[in-house]
Amino acid sequence: DTGVSQDPRHKITKRGQNVTFRCDPISEHNRLYWYRQTLGQGPEFLTYFQNEAQLEKSRLLSDRFSAERPKGSFSTLEIQRTEQGDSAMYLCASSLGDRPNYGYTFGSGTRLTVV
Amino acid sequence: RKEVEQDPGPFNVPEGATVAFNCTYSNSASQSFFWYRQDCRKEPKLLMSVYSSGNEDGRFTAQLNRASQYISLLIRDSKLSDSATYLCVVTGGNQGGKLIFGQGTELSVKP
């Protein structure tokens, strides 16, 4: 499978616990994006990387959120001290440069439920 | 005000109907425009890009009016399989290549 893969697909956690999600982009894609989507809304931008550099972070990304892409390949998104409001689908996407017309591919997402 | 706003849904139409979705965006520096389709509990997938000259892909026609900052999608002869959420998306300008999504409009095509 040469698409974007995300792990896990589903995560249920208790409030206050830390969670970490992983995204493996398409291998030749140098850009990697994280989005969050809640029910009835479109995906909201969280952050993106070009290679290993984190170039932009949304104001939505509070201090409890951190993302890394240490070797410019896979990325992790960690949420510390989870809150019920963090329940959402977390989507990862990758692209080759800023060519969204045909190089922007989403993974299947990680659905987080905080109880 | 949201950067990208779409018609509220859902749209419930019979098979064979023509349905139109509208979208407005607030950043005049936006450079690229798209419609994405998202099936229930799945990831968004690119449906088509949108150009100022208008473009068509089978039953789907997209239009862009830069002066009005308005984007549309027309679906002709709708099929049951067109049932999904349609997301209006813009990028470019000072947005660093990231996609900015509208909230989506749900379409349900009934037999």
PDB file of N, CA and C in Angstrom, chain B:
ATOM      1  N   ARG B   1     -15.977  35.411  11.244  1.00  0.00           N
ATOM      2  CA  ARG B   1     -16.419  34.831   9.962  1.00  0.00           C
ATOM      3  C   ARG B   1     -15.447  33.735   9.541  1.00  0.00           C
ATOM      4  N   LYS B   2     -15.978  32.587   9.102  1.00  0.00           N
ATOM      5  CA  LYS B   2     -15.121  31.504   8.672  1.00  0.00           C
ATOM      6  C   LYS B   2     -14.480  31.870   7.338  1.00  0.00           C
ATOM      7  N   GLU B   3     -13.274  31.318   7.117  1.00  0.00           N
ATOM      8  CA  GLU B   3     -12.560  31.616   5.872  1.00  0.00           C
ATOM      9  C   GLU B   3     -13.280  31.060   4.656  1.00  0.00           C
ATOM     10  N   VAL B   4     -13.901  29.920   4.812  1.00  0.00           N
ATOM     11  CA  VAL B   4     -14.623  29.274   3.713  1.00  0.00           C
ATOM     12  C   VAL B   4     -16.009  28.900   4.226  1.00  0.00           C
ATOM     13  N   GLU B   5     -17.036  29.388   3.556  1.00  0.00           N
ATOM     14  CA  GLU B   5     -18.401  29.114   3.999  1.00  0.00           C
ATOM     15  C   GLU B   5     -19.192  28.438   2.889  1.00  0.00           C
ATOM     16  N   GLN B   6     -19.963  27.454   3.292  1.00  0.00           N
ATOM     17  CA  GLN B   6     -20.757  26.694   2.334  1.00  0.00           C
ATOM     18  C   GLN B   6     -22.232  26.753   2.697  1.00  0.00           C
ATOM     19  N   ASP B   7     -23.057  26.427   1.700  1.00  0.00           N
ATOM     20  CA  ASP B   7     -24.484  26.264   1.951  1.00  0.00           C
ATOM     21  C   ASP B   7     -24.700  25.285   3.087  1.00  0.00           C
ATOM     22  N   PRO B   8     -25.613  25.590   3.988  1.00  0.00           N
ATOM     23  CA  PRO B   8     -25.932  24.582   4.999  1.00  0.00           C
ATOM     24  C   PRO B   8     -26.669  23.413   4.358  1.00  0.00           C
ATOM     25  N   GLY B   9     -26.504  22.229   4.866  1.00  0.00           N
ATOM     26  CA  GLY B   9     -27.212  21.070   4.335  1.00  0.00           C
ATOM     27  C   GLY B   9     -28.231  20.579   5.355  1.00  0.00           C
ATOM     28  N   PRO B  10     -28.736  19.382   5.198  1.00  0.00           N
ATOM     29  CA  PRO B  10     -28.420  18.502   4.074  1.00  0.00           C
ATOM     30  C   PRO B  10     -29.299  18.787   2.855  1.00  0.00           C
ATOM     31  N   PHE B  11     -28.831  18.356   1.710  1.00  0.00           N
ATOM     32  CA  PHE B  11     -29.621  18.414   0.488  1.00  0.00           C
ATOM     33  C   PHE B  11     -30.165  17.006   0.249  1.00  0.00           C
ATOM     34  N   ASN B  12     -31.475  16.890   0.151  1.00  0.00           N
ATOM     35  CA  ASN B  12     -32.109  15.610  -0.149  1.00  0.00           C
ATOM     36  C   ASN B  12     -32.745  15.713  -1.520  1.00  0.00           C
ATOM     37  N   VAL B  13     -32.260  14.930  -2.488  1.00  0.00           N
ATOM     38  CA  VAL B  13     -32.754  15.046  -3.852  1.00  0.00           C
ATOM     39  C   VAL B  13     -33.058  13.661  -4.404  1.00  0.00           C
ATOM     40  N   PRO B  14     -33.973  13.585  -5.381  1.00  0.00           N
ATOM     41  CA  PRO B  14     -34.237  12.289  -6.019  1.00  0.00           C
ATOM     42  C   PRO B  14     -33.168  11.982  -7.059  1.00  0.00           C
ATOM     43  N   GLU B  15     -33.017  10.715  -7.355  1.00  0.00           N
ATOM     44  CA  GLU B  15     -32.117  10.306  -8.448  1.00  0.00           C
ATOM     45  C   GLU B  15     -32.462  11.069  -9.704  1.00  0.00           C
ATOM     46  N   GLY B  16     -31.425  11.469 -10.430  1.00  0.00           N
ATOM     47  CA  GLY B  16     -31.640  12.164 -11.689  1.00  0.00           C
ATOM     48  C   GLY B  16     -31.742  13.670 -11.567  1.00  0.00           C
ATOM     49  N   ALA B  17     -31.826  14.164 -10.344  1.00  0.00           N
ATOM     50  CA  ALA B  17     -31.954  15.611 -10.135  1.00  0.00           C
ATOM     51  C   ALA B  17     -30.623  16.310 -10.388  1.00  0.00           C
ATOM     52  N   THR B  18     -30.726  17.598 -10.626  1.00  0.00           N
ATOM     53  CA  THR B  18     -29.540  18.460 -10.696  1.00  0.00           C
ATOM     54  C   THR B  18     -29.447  19.225  -9.385  1.00  0.00           C
ATOM     55  N   VAL B  19     -28.265  19.248  -8.820  1.00  0.00           N
ATOM     56  CA  VAL B  19     -28.092  19.921  -7.528  1.00  0.00           C
ATOM     57  C   VAL B  19     -26.869  20.822  -7.605  1.00  0.00           C
ATOM     58  N   ALA B  20     -26.967  21.977  -6.964  1.00  0.00           N
ATOM     59  CA  ALA B  20     -25.871  22.952  -6.997  1.00  0.00           C
ATOM     60  C   ALA B  20     -25.445  23.309  -5.580  1.00  0.00           C
ATOM     61  N   PHE B  21     -24.138  23.344  -5.382  1.00  0.00           N
ATOM     62  CA  PHE B  21     -23.568  23.757  -4.103  1.00  0.00           C
ATOM     63  C   PHE B  21     -22.819  25.071  -4.289  1.00  0.00           C
ATOM     64  N   ASN B  22     -22.936  25.936  -3.312  1.00  0.00           N
ATOM     65  CA  ASN B  22     -22.267  27.231  -3.366  1.00  0.00           C
ATOM     66  C   ASN B  22     -21.293  27.382  -2.213  1.00  0.00           C
ATOM     67  N   CYS B  23     -20.284  28.208  -2.442  1.00  0.00           N
ATOM     68  CA  CYS B  23     -19.237  28.391  -1.451  1.00  0.00           C
ATOM     69  C   CYS B  23     -18.652  29.787  -1.626  1.00  0.00           C
ATOM     70  N   THR B  24     -18.350  30.446  -0.535  1.00  0.00           N
ATOM     71  CA  THR B  24     -17.641  31.730  -0.601  1.00  0.00           C
ATOM     72  C   THR B  24     -16.396  31.648   0.267  1.00  0.00           C
ATOM     73  N   TYR B  25     -15.367  32.410  -0.113  1.00  0.00           N
ATOM     74  CA  TYR B  25     -14.135  32.420   0.658  1.00  0.00           C
ATOM     75  C   TYR B  25     -13.744  33.867   0.943  1.00  0.00           C
ATOM     76  N   SER B  26     -13.043  34.072   2.051  1.00  0.00           N
ATOM     77  CA  SER B  26     -12.802  35.436   2.505  1.00  0.00           C
ATOM     78  C   SER B  26     -11.428  35.979   2.130  1.00  0.00           C
ATOM     79  N   ASN B  27     -10.463  35.114   1.853  1.00  0.00           N
ATOM     80  CA  ASN B  27      -9.110  35.565   1.576  1.00  0.00           C
ATOM     81  C   ASN B  27      -8.924  35.779   0.080  1.00  0.00           C
ATOM     82  N   SER B  28      -8.869  37.040  -0.322  1.00  0.00           N
ATOM     83  CA  SER B  28      -8.754  37.361  -1.746  1.00  0.00           C
ATOM     84  C   SER B  28      -7.431  36.901  -2.341  1.00  0.00           C
ATOM     85  N   ALA B  29      -6.459  36.579  -1.501  1.00  0.00           N
ATOM     86  CA  ALA B  29      -5.166  36.107  -1.997  1.00  0.00           C
ATOM     87  C   ALA B  29      -5.154  34.606  -2.258  1.00  0.00           C
ATOM     88  N   SER B  30      -6.241  33.929  -1.989  1.00  0.00           N
ATOM     89  CA  SER B  30      -6.301  32.478  -2.234  1.00  0.00           C
ATOM     90  C   SER B  30      -5.999  32.199  -3.695  1.00  0.00           C
ATOM     91  N   GLN B  31      -5.273  31.108  -3.933  1.00  0.00           N
ATOM     92  CA  GLN B  31      -4.793  30.850  -5.286  1.00  0.00           C
ATOM     93  C   GLN B  31      -5.371  29.599  -5.919  1.00  0.00           C
ATOM     94  N   SER B  32      -5.659  28.611  -5.105  1.00  0.00           N
ATOM     95  CA  SER B  32      -6.131  27.334  -5.647  1.00  0.00           C
ATOM     96  C   SER B  32      -7.435  26.946  -4.973  1.00  0.00           C
ATOM     97  N   PHE B  33      -8.277  26.260  -5.745  1.00  0.00           N
ATOM     98  CA  PHE B  33      -9.631  25.997  -5.287  1.00  0.00           C
ATOM     99  C   PHE B  33     -10.023  24.584  -5.692  1.00  0.00           C
ATOM    100  N   PHE B  34     -10.743  23.929  -4.783  1.00  0.00           N
ATOM    101  CA  PHE B  34     -11.047  22.528  -5.024  1.00  0.00           C
ATOM    102  C   PHE B  34     -12.403  22.169  -4.434  1.00  0.00           C
ATOM    103  N   TRP B  35     -12.945  21.096  -4.926  1.00  0.00           N
ATOM    104  CA  TRP B  35     -14.030  20.388  -4.252  1.00  0.00           C
ATOM    105  C   TRP B  35     -13.504  19.014  -3.864  1.00  0.00           C
ATOM    106  N   TYR B  36     -13.725  18.678  -2.613  1.00  0.00           N
ATOM    107  CA  TYR B  36     -13.405  17.356  -2.105  1.00  0.00           C
ATOM    108  C   TYR B  36     -14.714  16.659  -1.766  1.00  0.00           C
ATOM    109  N   ARG B  37     -14.661  15.349  -1.821  1.00  0.00           N
ATOM    110  CA  ARG B  37     -15.801  14.534  -1.424  1.00  0.00           C
ATOM    111  C   ARG B  37     -15.391  13.710  -0.211  1.00  0.00           C
ATOM    112  N   GLN B  38     -16.320  13.613   0.742  1.00  0.00           N
ATOM    113  CA  GLN B  38     -16.036  12.807   1.927  1.00  0.00           C
ATOM    114  C   GLN B  38     -17.227  11.889   2.193  1.00  0.00           C
ATOM    115  N   ASP B  39     -16.993  10.606   2.126  1.00  0.00           N
ATOM    116  CA  ASP B  39     -18.013   9.634   2.494  1.00  0.00           C
ATOM    117  C   ASP B  39     -18.024   9.467   4.000  1.00  0.00           C
ATOM    118  N   CYS B  40     -19.149   8.965   4.506  1.00  0.00           N
ATOM    119  CA  CYS B  40     -19.346   8.862   5.943  1.00  0.00           C
ATOM    120  C   CYS B  40     -18.197   8.102   6.609  1.00  0.00           C
ATOM    121  N   ARG B  41     -17.562   8.736   7.581  1.00  0.00           N
ATOM    122  CA  ARG B  41     -16.504   8.141   8.388  1.00  0.00           C
ATOM    123  C   ARG B  41     -15.267   7.751   7.560  1.00  0.00           C
ATOM    124  N   LYS B  42     -15.111   8.404   6.432  1.00  0.00           N
ATOM    125  CA  LYS B  42     -13.926   8.185   5.586  1.00  0.00           C
ATOM    126  C   LYS B  42     -13.146   9.485   5.459  1.00  0.00           C
ATOM    127  N   GLU B  43     -11.950   9.375   4.845  1.00  0.00           N
ATOM    128  CA  GLU B  43     -11.151  10.571   4.643  1.00  0.00           C
ATOM    129  C   GLU B  43     -11.633  11.361   3.424  1.00  0.00           C
ATOM    130  N   PRO B  44     -11.350  12.671   3.370  1.00  0.00           N
ATOM    131  CA  PRO B  44     -11.698  13.460   2.182  1.00  0.00           C
ATOM    132  C   PRO B  44     -10.863  13.016   0.989  1.00  0.00           C
ATOM    133  N   LYS B  45     -11.508  13.060  -0.182  1.00  0.00           N
ATOM    134  CA  LYS B  45     -10.798  12.741  -1.424  1.00  0.00           C
ATOM    135  C   LYS B  45     -11.084  13.823  -2.445  1.00  0.00           C
ATOM    136  N   LEU B  46     -10.052  14.168  -3.208  1.00  0.00           N
ATOM    137  CA  LEU B  46     -10.192  15.216  -4.208  1.00  0.00           C
ATOM    138  C   LEU B  46     -11.205  14.817  -5.267  1.00  0.00           C
ATOM    139  N   LEU B  47     -12.201  15.660  -5.455  1.00  0.00           N
ATOM    140  CA  LEU B  47     -13.194  15.457  -6.518  1.00  0.00           C
ATOM    141  C   LEU B  47     -12.731  16.168  -7.784  1.00  0.00           C
ATOM    142  N   MET B  48     -12.462  17.458  -7.663  1.00  0.00           N
ATOM    143  CA  MET B  48     -11.971  18.203  -8.813  1.00  0.00           C
ATOM    144  C   MET B  48     -11.394  19.549  -8.387  1.00  0.00           C
ATOM    145  N   SER B  49     -10.475  20.019  -9.194  1.00  0.00           N
ATOM    146  CA  SER B  49      -9.966  21.370  -9.024  1.00  0.00           C
ATOM    147  C   SER B  49     -10.948  22.340  -9.685  1.00  0.00           C
ATOM    148  N   VAL B  50     -10.848  23.599  -9.324  1.00  0.00           N
ATOM    149  CA  VAL B  50     -11.756  24.609  -9.858  1.00  0.00           C
ATOM    150  C   VAL B  50     -10.940  25.715 -10.490  1.00  0.00           C
ATOM    151  N   TYR B  51     -11.261  26.056 -11.743  1.00  0.00           N
ATOM    152  CA  TYR B  51     -10.510  27.078 -12.475  1.00  0.00           C
ATOM    153  C   TYR B  51     -11.449  28.218 -12.860  1.00  0.00           C
ATOM    154  N   SER B  52     -10.841  29.375 -13.069  1.00  0.00           N
ATOM    155  CA  SER B  52     -11.639  30.559 -13.406  1.00  0.00           C
ATOM    156  C   SER B  52     -12.438  30.365 -14.684  1.00  0.00           C
ATOM    157  N   SER B  53     -11.903  29.566 -15.581  1.00  0.00           N
ATOM    158  CA  SER B  53     -12.582  29.348 -16.861  1.00  0.00           C
ATOM    159  C   SER B  53     -13.718  28.345 -16.719  1.00  0.00           C
ATOM    160  N   GLY B  54     -13.848  27.761 -15.547  1.00  0.00           N
ATOM    161  CA  GLY B  54     -14.843  26.715 -15.339  1.00  0.00           C
ATOM    162  C   GLY B  54     -14.316  25.392 -15.870  1.00  0.00           C
ATOM    163  N   ASN B  55     -14.678  24.331 -15.228  1.00  0.00           N
ATOM    164  CA  ASN B  55     -14.245  23.032 -15.722  1.00  0.00           C
ATOM    165  C   ASN B  55     -15.290  21.969 -15.425  1.00  0.00           C
ATOM    166  N   GLU B  56     -15.264  20.965 -16.276  1.00  0.00           N
ATOM    167  CA  GLU B  56     -16.297  19.936 -16.233  1.00  0.00           C
ATOM    168  C   GLU B  56     -15.630  18.571 -16.210  1.00  0.00           C
ATOM    169  N   ASP B  57     -16.226  17.674 -15.431  1.00  0.00           N
ATOM    170  CA  ASP B  57     -15.740  16.303 -15.392  1.00  0.00           C
ATOM    171  C   ASP B  57     -16.959  15.399 -15.350  1.00  0.00           C
ATOM    172  N   GLY B  58     -17.379  14.961 -16.528  1.00  0.00           N
ATOM    173  CA  GLY B  58     -18.584  14.134 -16.606  1.00  0.00           C
ATOM    174  C   GLY B  58     -19.803  14.911 -16.161  1.00  0.00           C
ATOM    175  N   ARG B  59     -20.457  14.439 -15.115  1.00  0.00           N
ATOM    176  CA  ARG B  59     -21.675  15.080 -14.624  1.00  0.00           C
ATOM    177  C   ARG B  59     -21.394  16.262 -13.691  1.00  0.00           C
ATOM    178  N   PHE B  60     -20.151  16.518 -13.414  1.00  0.00           N
ATOM    179  CA  PHE B  60     -19.761  17.536 -12.447  1.00  0.00           C
ATOM    180  C   PHE B  60     -19.178  18.762 -13.155  1.00  0.00           C
ATOM    181  N   THR B  61     -19.670  19.934 -12.763  1.00  0.00           N
ATOM    182  CA  THR B  61     -19.158  21.192 -13.310  1.00  0.00           C
ATOM    183  C   THR B  61     -18.814  22.122 -12.157  1.00  0.00           C
ATOM    184  N   ALA B  62     -17.610  22.661 -12.196  1.00  0.00           N
ATOM    185  CA  ALA B  62     -17.170  23.591 -11.154  1.00  0.00           C
ATOM    186  C   ALA B  62     -16.912  24.958 -11.769  1.00  0.00           C
ATOM    187  N   GLN B  63     -17.255  25.985 -11.016  1.00  0.00           N
ATOM    188  CA  GLN B  63     -17.050  27.360 -11.474  1.00  0.00           C
ATOM    189  C   GLN B  63     -16.394  28.167 -10.367  1.00  0.00           C
ATOM    190  N   LEU B  64     -15.580  29.135 -10.786  1.00  0.00           N
ATOM    191  CA  LEU B  64     -14.923  30.039  -9.845  1.00  0.00           C
ATOM    192  C   LEU B  64     -15.145  31.465 -10.313  1.00  0.00           C
ATOM    193  N   ASN B  65     -15.561  32.325  -9.401  1.00  0.00           N
ATOM    194  CA  ASN B  65     -15.677  33.753  -9.676  1.00  0.00           C
ATOM    195  C   ASN B  65     -14.774  34.473  -8.675  1.00  0.00           C
ATOM    196  N   ARG B  66     -13.581  34.847  -9.146  1.00  0.00           N
ATOM    197  CA  ARG B  66     -12.617  35.471  -8.241  1.00  0.00           C
ATOM    198  C   ARG B  66     -13.096  36.823  -7.730  1.00  0.00           C
ATOM    199  N   ALA B  67     -13.783  37.577  -8.588  1.00  0.00           N
ATOM    200  CA  ALA B  67     -14.228  38.909  -8.183  1.00  0.00           C
ATOM    201  C   ALA B  67     -15.199  38.825  -7.013  1.00  0.00           C
ATOM    202  N   SER B  68     -16.086  37.836  -7.069  1.00  0.00           N
ATOM    203  CA  SER B  68     -17.072  37.657  -6.001  1.00  0.00           C
ATOM    204  C   SER B  68     -16.589  36.710  -4.918  1.00  0.00           C
ATOM    205  N   GLN B  69     -15.423  36.077  -5.146  1.00  0.00           N
ATOM    206  CA  GLN B  69     -14.865  35.097  -4.191  1.00  0.00           C
ATOM    207  C   GLN B  69     -15.901  34.003  -3.935  1.00  0.00           C
ATOM    208  N   TYR B  70     -16.328  33.419  -5.019  1.00  0.00           N
ATOM    209  CA  TYR B  70     -17.442  32.478  -5.007  1.00  0.00           C
ATOM    210  C   TYR B  70     -17.075  31.250  -5.846  1.00  0.00           C
ATOM    211  N   ILE B  71     -17.416  30.093  -5.325  1.00  0.00           N
ATOM    212  CA  ILE B  71     -17.132  28.826  -5.999  1.00  0.00           C
ATOM    213  C   ILE B  71     -18.423  28.016  -6.028  1.00  0.00           C
ATOM    214  N   SER B  72     -18.641  27.301  -7.103  1.00  0.00           N
ATOM    215  CA  SER B  72     -19.844  26.473  -7.175  1.00  0.00           C
ATOM    216  C   SER B  72     -19.515  25.089  -7.723  1.00  0.00           C
ATOM    217  N   LEU B  73     -20.399  24.162  -7.420  1.00  0.00           N
ATOM    218  CA  LEU B  73     -20.314  22.800  -7.947  1.00  0.00           C
ATOM    219  C   LEU B  73     -21.710  22.391  -8.370  1.00  0.00           C
ATOM    220  N   LEU B  74     -21.828  21.944  -9.601  1.00  0.00           N
ATOM    221  CA  LEU B  74     -23.101  21.491 -10.138  1.00  0.00           C
ATOM    222  C   LEU B  74     -22.991  19.999 -10.429  1.00  0.00           C
ATOM    223  N   ILE B  75     -23.950  19.241  -9.934  1.00  0.00           N
ATOM    224  CA  ILE B  75     -24.006  17.812 -10.228  1.00  0.00           C
ATOM    225  C   ILE B  75     -25.281  17.552 -11.016  1.00  0.00           C
ATOM    226  N   ARG B  76     -25.107  17.041 -12.226  1.00  0.00           N
ATOM    227  CA  ARG B  76     -26.266  16.715 -13.068  1.00  0.00           C
ATOM    228  C   ARG B  76     -26.583  15.231 -12.969  1.00  0.00           C
ATOM    229  N   ASP B  77     -27.863  14.892 -13.217  1.00  0.00           N
ATOM    230  CA  ASP B  77     -28.276  13.487 -13.255  1.00  0.00           C
ATOM    231  C   ASP B  77     -27.728  12.731 -12.039  1.00  0.00           C
ATOM    232  N   SER B  78     -28.034  13.208 -10.863  1.00  0.00           N
ATOM    233  CA  SER B  78     -27.433  12.667  -9.645  1.00  0.00           C
ATOM    234  C   SER B  78     -27.734  11.182  -9.476  1.00  0.00           C
ATOM    235  N   LYS B  79     -26.766  10.471  -8.955  1.00  0.00           N
ATOM    236  CA  LYS B  79     -26.846   9.032  -8.702  1.00  0.00           C
ATOM    237  C   LYS B  79     -26.872   8.769  -7.201  1.00  0.00           C
ATOM    238  N   LEU B  80     -27.361   7.608  -6.838  1.00  0.00           N
ATOM    239  CA  LEU B  80     -27.353   7.214  -5.420  1.00  0.00           C
ATOM    240  C   LEU B  80     -25.933   7.289  -4.864  1.00  0.00           C
ATOM    241  N   SER B  81     -24.959   6.932  -5.692  1.00  0.00           N
ATOM    242  CA  SER B  81     -23.558   6.901  -5.249  1.00  0.00           C
ATOM    243  C   SER B  81     -22.957   8.299  -5.061  1.00  0.00           C
ATOM    244  N   ASP B  82     -23.699   9.336  -5.439  1.00  0.00           N
ATOM    245  CA  ASP B  82     -23.212  10.704  -5.198  1.00  0.00           C
ATOM    246  C   ASP B  82     -23.461  11.134  -3.749  1.00  0.00           C
ATOM    247  N   SER B  83     -24.220  10.353  -3.014  1.00  0.00           N
ATOM    248  CA  SER B  83     -24.503  10.689  -1.616  1.00  0.00           C
ATOM    249  C   SER B  83     -23.202  10.744  -0.826  1.00  0.00           C
ATOM    250  N   ALA B  84     -22.924  11.907  -0.252  1.00  0.00           N
ATOM    251  CA  ALA B  84     -21.662  12.146   0.455  1.00  0.00           C
ATOM    252  C   ALA B  84     -21.709  13.574   0.971  1.00  0.00           C
ATOM    253  N   THR B  85     -20.644  13.974   1.647  1.00  0.00           N
ATOM    254  CA  THR B  85     -20.465  15.379   2.009  1.00  0.00           C
ATOM    255  C   THR B  85     -19.469  16.012   1.047  1.00  0.00           C
ATOM    256  N   TYR B  86     -19.818  17.177   0.550  1.00  0.00           N
ATOM    257  CA  TYR B  86     -18.967  17.873  -0.414  1.00  0.00           C
ATOM    258  C   TYR B  86     -18.324  19.076   0.287  1.00  0.00           C
ATOM    259  N   LEU B  87     -17.016  19.108   0.213  1.00  0.00           N
ATOM    260  CA  LEU B  87     -16.224  20.104   0.933  1.00  0.00           C
ATOM    261  C   LEU B  87     -15.596  21.083  -0.050  1.00  0.00           C
ATOM    262  N   CYS B  88     -15.830  22.346   0.182  1.00  0.00           N
ATOM    263  CA  CYS B  88     -15.212  23.408  -0.602  1.00  0.00           C
ATOM    264  C   CYS B  88     -13.862  23.735   0.046  1.00  0.00           C
ATOM    265  N   VAL B  89     -12.822  23.844  -0.754  1.00  0.00           N
ATOM    266  CA  VAL B  89     -11.470  23.967  -0.206  1.00  0.00           C
ATOM    267  C   VAL B  89     -10.694  25.030  -0.971  1.00  0.00           C
ATOM    268  N   VAL B  90      -9.950  25.862  -0.234  1.00  0.00           N
ATOM    269  CA  VAL B  90      -9.085  26.847  -0.877  1.00  0.00           C
ATOM    270  C   VAL B  90      -7.694  26.747  -0.280  1.00  0.00           C
ATOM    271  N   THR B  91      -6.712  27.256  -1.013  1.00  0.00           N
ATOM    272  CA  THR B  91      -5.355  27.310  -0.515  1.00  0.00           C
ATOM    273  C   THR B  91      -4.617  28.422  -1.228  1.00  0.00           C
ATOM    274  N   GLY B  92      -3.363  28.627  -0.828  1.00  0.00           N
ATOM    275  CA  GLY B  92      -2.535  29.615  -1.496  1.00  0.00           C
ATOM    276  C   GLY B  92      -2.541  30.935  -0.767  1.00  0.00           C
ATOM    277  N   GLY B  93      -2.051  31.958  -1.406  1.00  0.00           N
ATOM    278  CA  GLY B  93      -1.923  33.259  -0.761  1.00  0.00           C
ATOM    279  C   GLY B  93      -0.937  33.146   0.366  1.00  0.00           C
ATOM    280  N   ASN B  94      -1.330  33.590   1.542  1.00  0.00           N
ATOM    281  CA  ASN B  94      -0.445  33.503   2.695  1.00  0.00           C
ATOM    282  C   ASN B  94      -0.750  32.264   3.545  1.00  0.00           C
ATOM    283  N   GLN B  95      -1.355  31.270   2.925  1.00  0.00           N
ATOM    284  CA  GLN B  95      -1.790  30.115   3.693  1.00  0.00           C
ATOM    285  C   GLN B  95      -0.771  28.982   3.659  1.00  0.00           C
ATOM    286  N   GLY B  96       0.373  29.212   3.042  1.00  0.00           N
ATOM    287  CA  GLY B  96       1.478  28.257   3.113  1.00  0.00           C
ATOM    288  C   GLY B  96       1.217  26.910   2.495  1.00  0.00           C
ATOM    289  N   GLY B  97       0.267  26.830   1.572  1.00  0.00           N
ATOM    290  CA  GLY B  97       0.020  25.565   0.908  1.00  0.00           C
ATOM    291  C   GLY B  97      -0.975  24.682   1.625  1.00  0.00           C
ATOM    292  N   LYS B  98      -1.366  25.064   2.856  1.00  0.00           N
ATOM    293  CA  LYS B  98      -2.318  24.207   3.542  1.00  0.00           C
ATOM    294  C   LYS B  98      -3.709  24.431   2.966  1.00  0.00           C
ATOM    295  N   LEU B  99      -4.534  23.405   3.080  1.00  0.00           N
ATOM    296  CA  LEU B  99      -5.902  23.458   2.604  1.00  0.00           C
ATOM    297  C   LEU B  99      -6.792  24.026   3.697  1.00  0.00           C
ATOM    298  N   ILE B 100      -7.673  24.942   3.318  1.00  0.00           N
ATOM    299  CA  ILE B 100      -8.669  25.486   4.232  1.00  0.00           C
ATOM    300  C   ILE B 100     -10.026  24.974   3.764  1.00  0.00           C
ATOM    301  N   PHE B 101     -10.704  24.245   4.639  1.00  0.00           N
ATOM    302  CA  PHE B 101     -11.956  23.582   4.292  1.00  0.00           C
ATOM    303  C   PHE B 101     -13.163  24.376   4.764  1.00  0.00           C
ATOM    304  N   GLY B 102     -14.223  24.321   3.968  1.00  0.00           N
ATOM    305  CA  GLY B 102     -15.527  24.726   4.457  1.00  0.00           C
ATOM    306  C   GLY B 102     -16.092  23.632   5.340  1.00  0.00           C
ATOM    307  N   GLN B 103     -17.258  23.904   5.904  1.00  0.00           N
ATOM    308  CA  GLN B 103     -17.832  22.935   6.848  1.00  0.00           C
ATOM    309  C   GLN B 103     -18.461  21.743   6.157  1.00  0.00           C
ATOM    310  N   GLY B 104     -18.614  21.835   4.828  1.00  0.00           N
ATOM    311  CA  GLY B 104     -19.168  20.713   4.087  1.00  0.00           C
ATOM    312  C   GLY B 104     -20.678  20.811   3.945  1.00  0.00           C
ATOM    313  N   THR B 105     -21.164  20.281   2.839  1.00  0.00           N
ATOM    314  CA  THR B 105     -22.601  20.187   2.594  1.00  0.00           C
ATOM    315  C   THR B 105     -22.930  18.733   2.314  1.00  0.00           C
ATOM    316  N   GLU B 106     -23.847  18.205   3.088  1.00  0.00           N
ATOM    317  CA  GLU B 106     -24.226  16.795   2.931  1.00  0.00           C
ATOM    318  C   GLU B 106     -25.263  16.648   1.839  1.00  0.00           C
ATOM    319  N   LEU B 107     -25.025  15.701   0.963  1.00  0.00           N
ATOM    320  CA  LEU B 107     -25.972  15.386  -0.110  1.00  0.00           C
ATOM    321  C   LEU B 107     -26.487  13.972   0.082  1.00  0.00           C
ATOM    322  N   SER B 108     -27.799  13.827   0.030  1.00  0.00           N
ATOM    323  CA  SER B 108     -28.418  12.504   0.080  1.00  0.00           C
ATOM    324  C   SER B 108     -29.282  12.361  -1.153  1.00  0.00           C
ATOM    325  N   VAL B 109     -28.950  11.396  -2.000  1.00  0.00           N
ATOM    326  CA  VAL B 109     -29.703  11.128  -3.213  1.00  0.00           C
ATOM    327  C   VAL B 109     -30.587   9.913  -2.948  1.00  0.00           C
ATOM    328  N   LYS B 110     -31.887  10.089  -3.146  1.00  0.00           N
ATOM    329  CA  LYS B 110     -32.852   9.036  -2.845  1.00  0.00           C
ATOM    330  C   LYS B 110     -33.365   8.391  -4.123  1.00  0.00           C
ATOM    331  N   PRO B 111     -33.724   7.106  -4.058  1.00  0.00           N
ATOM    332  CA  PRO B 111     -34.276   6.450  -5.246  1.00  0.00           C
ATOM    333  C   PRO B 111     -35.632   7.037  -5.623  1.00  0.00           C
TER     334      PRO B 111
END
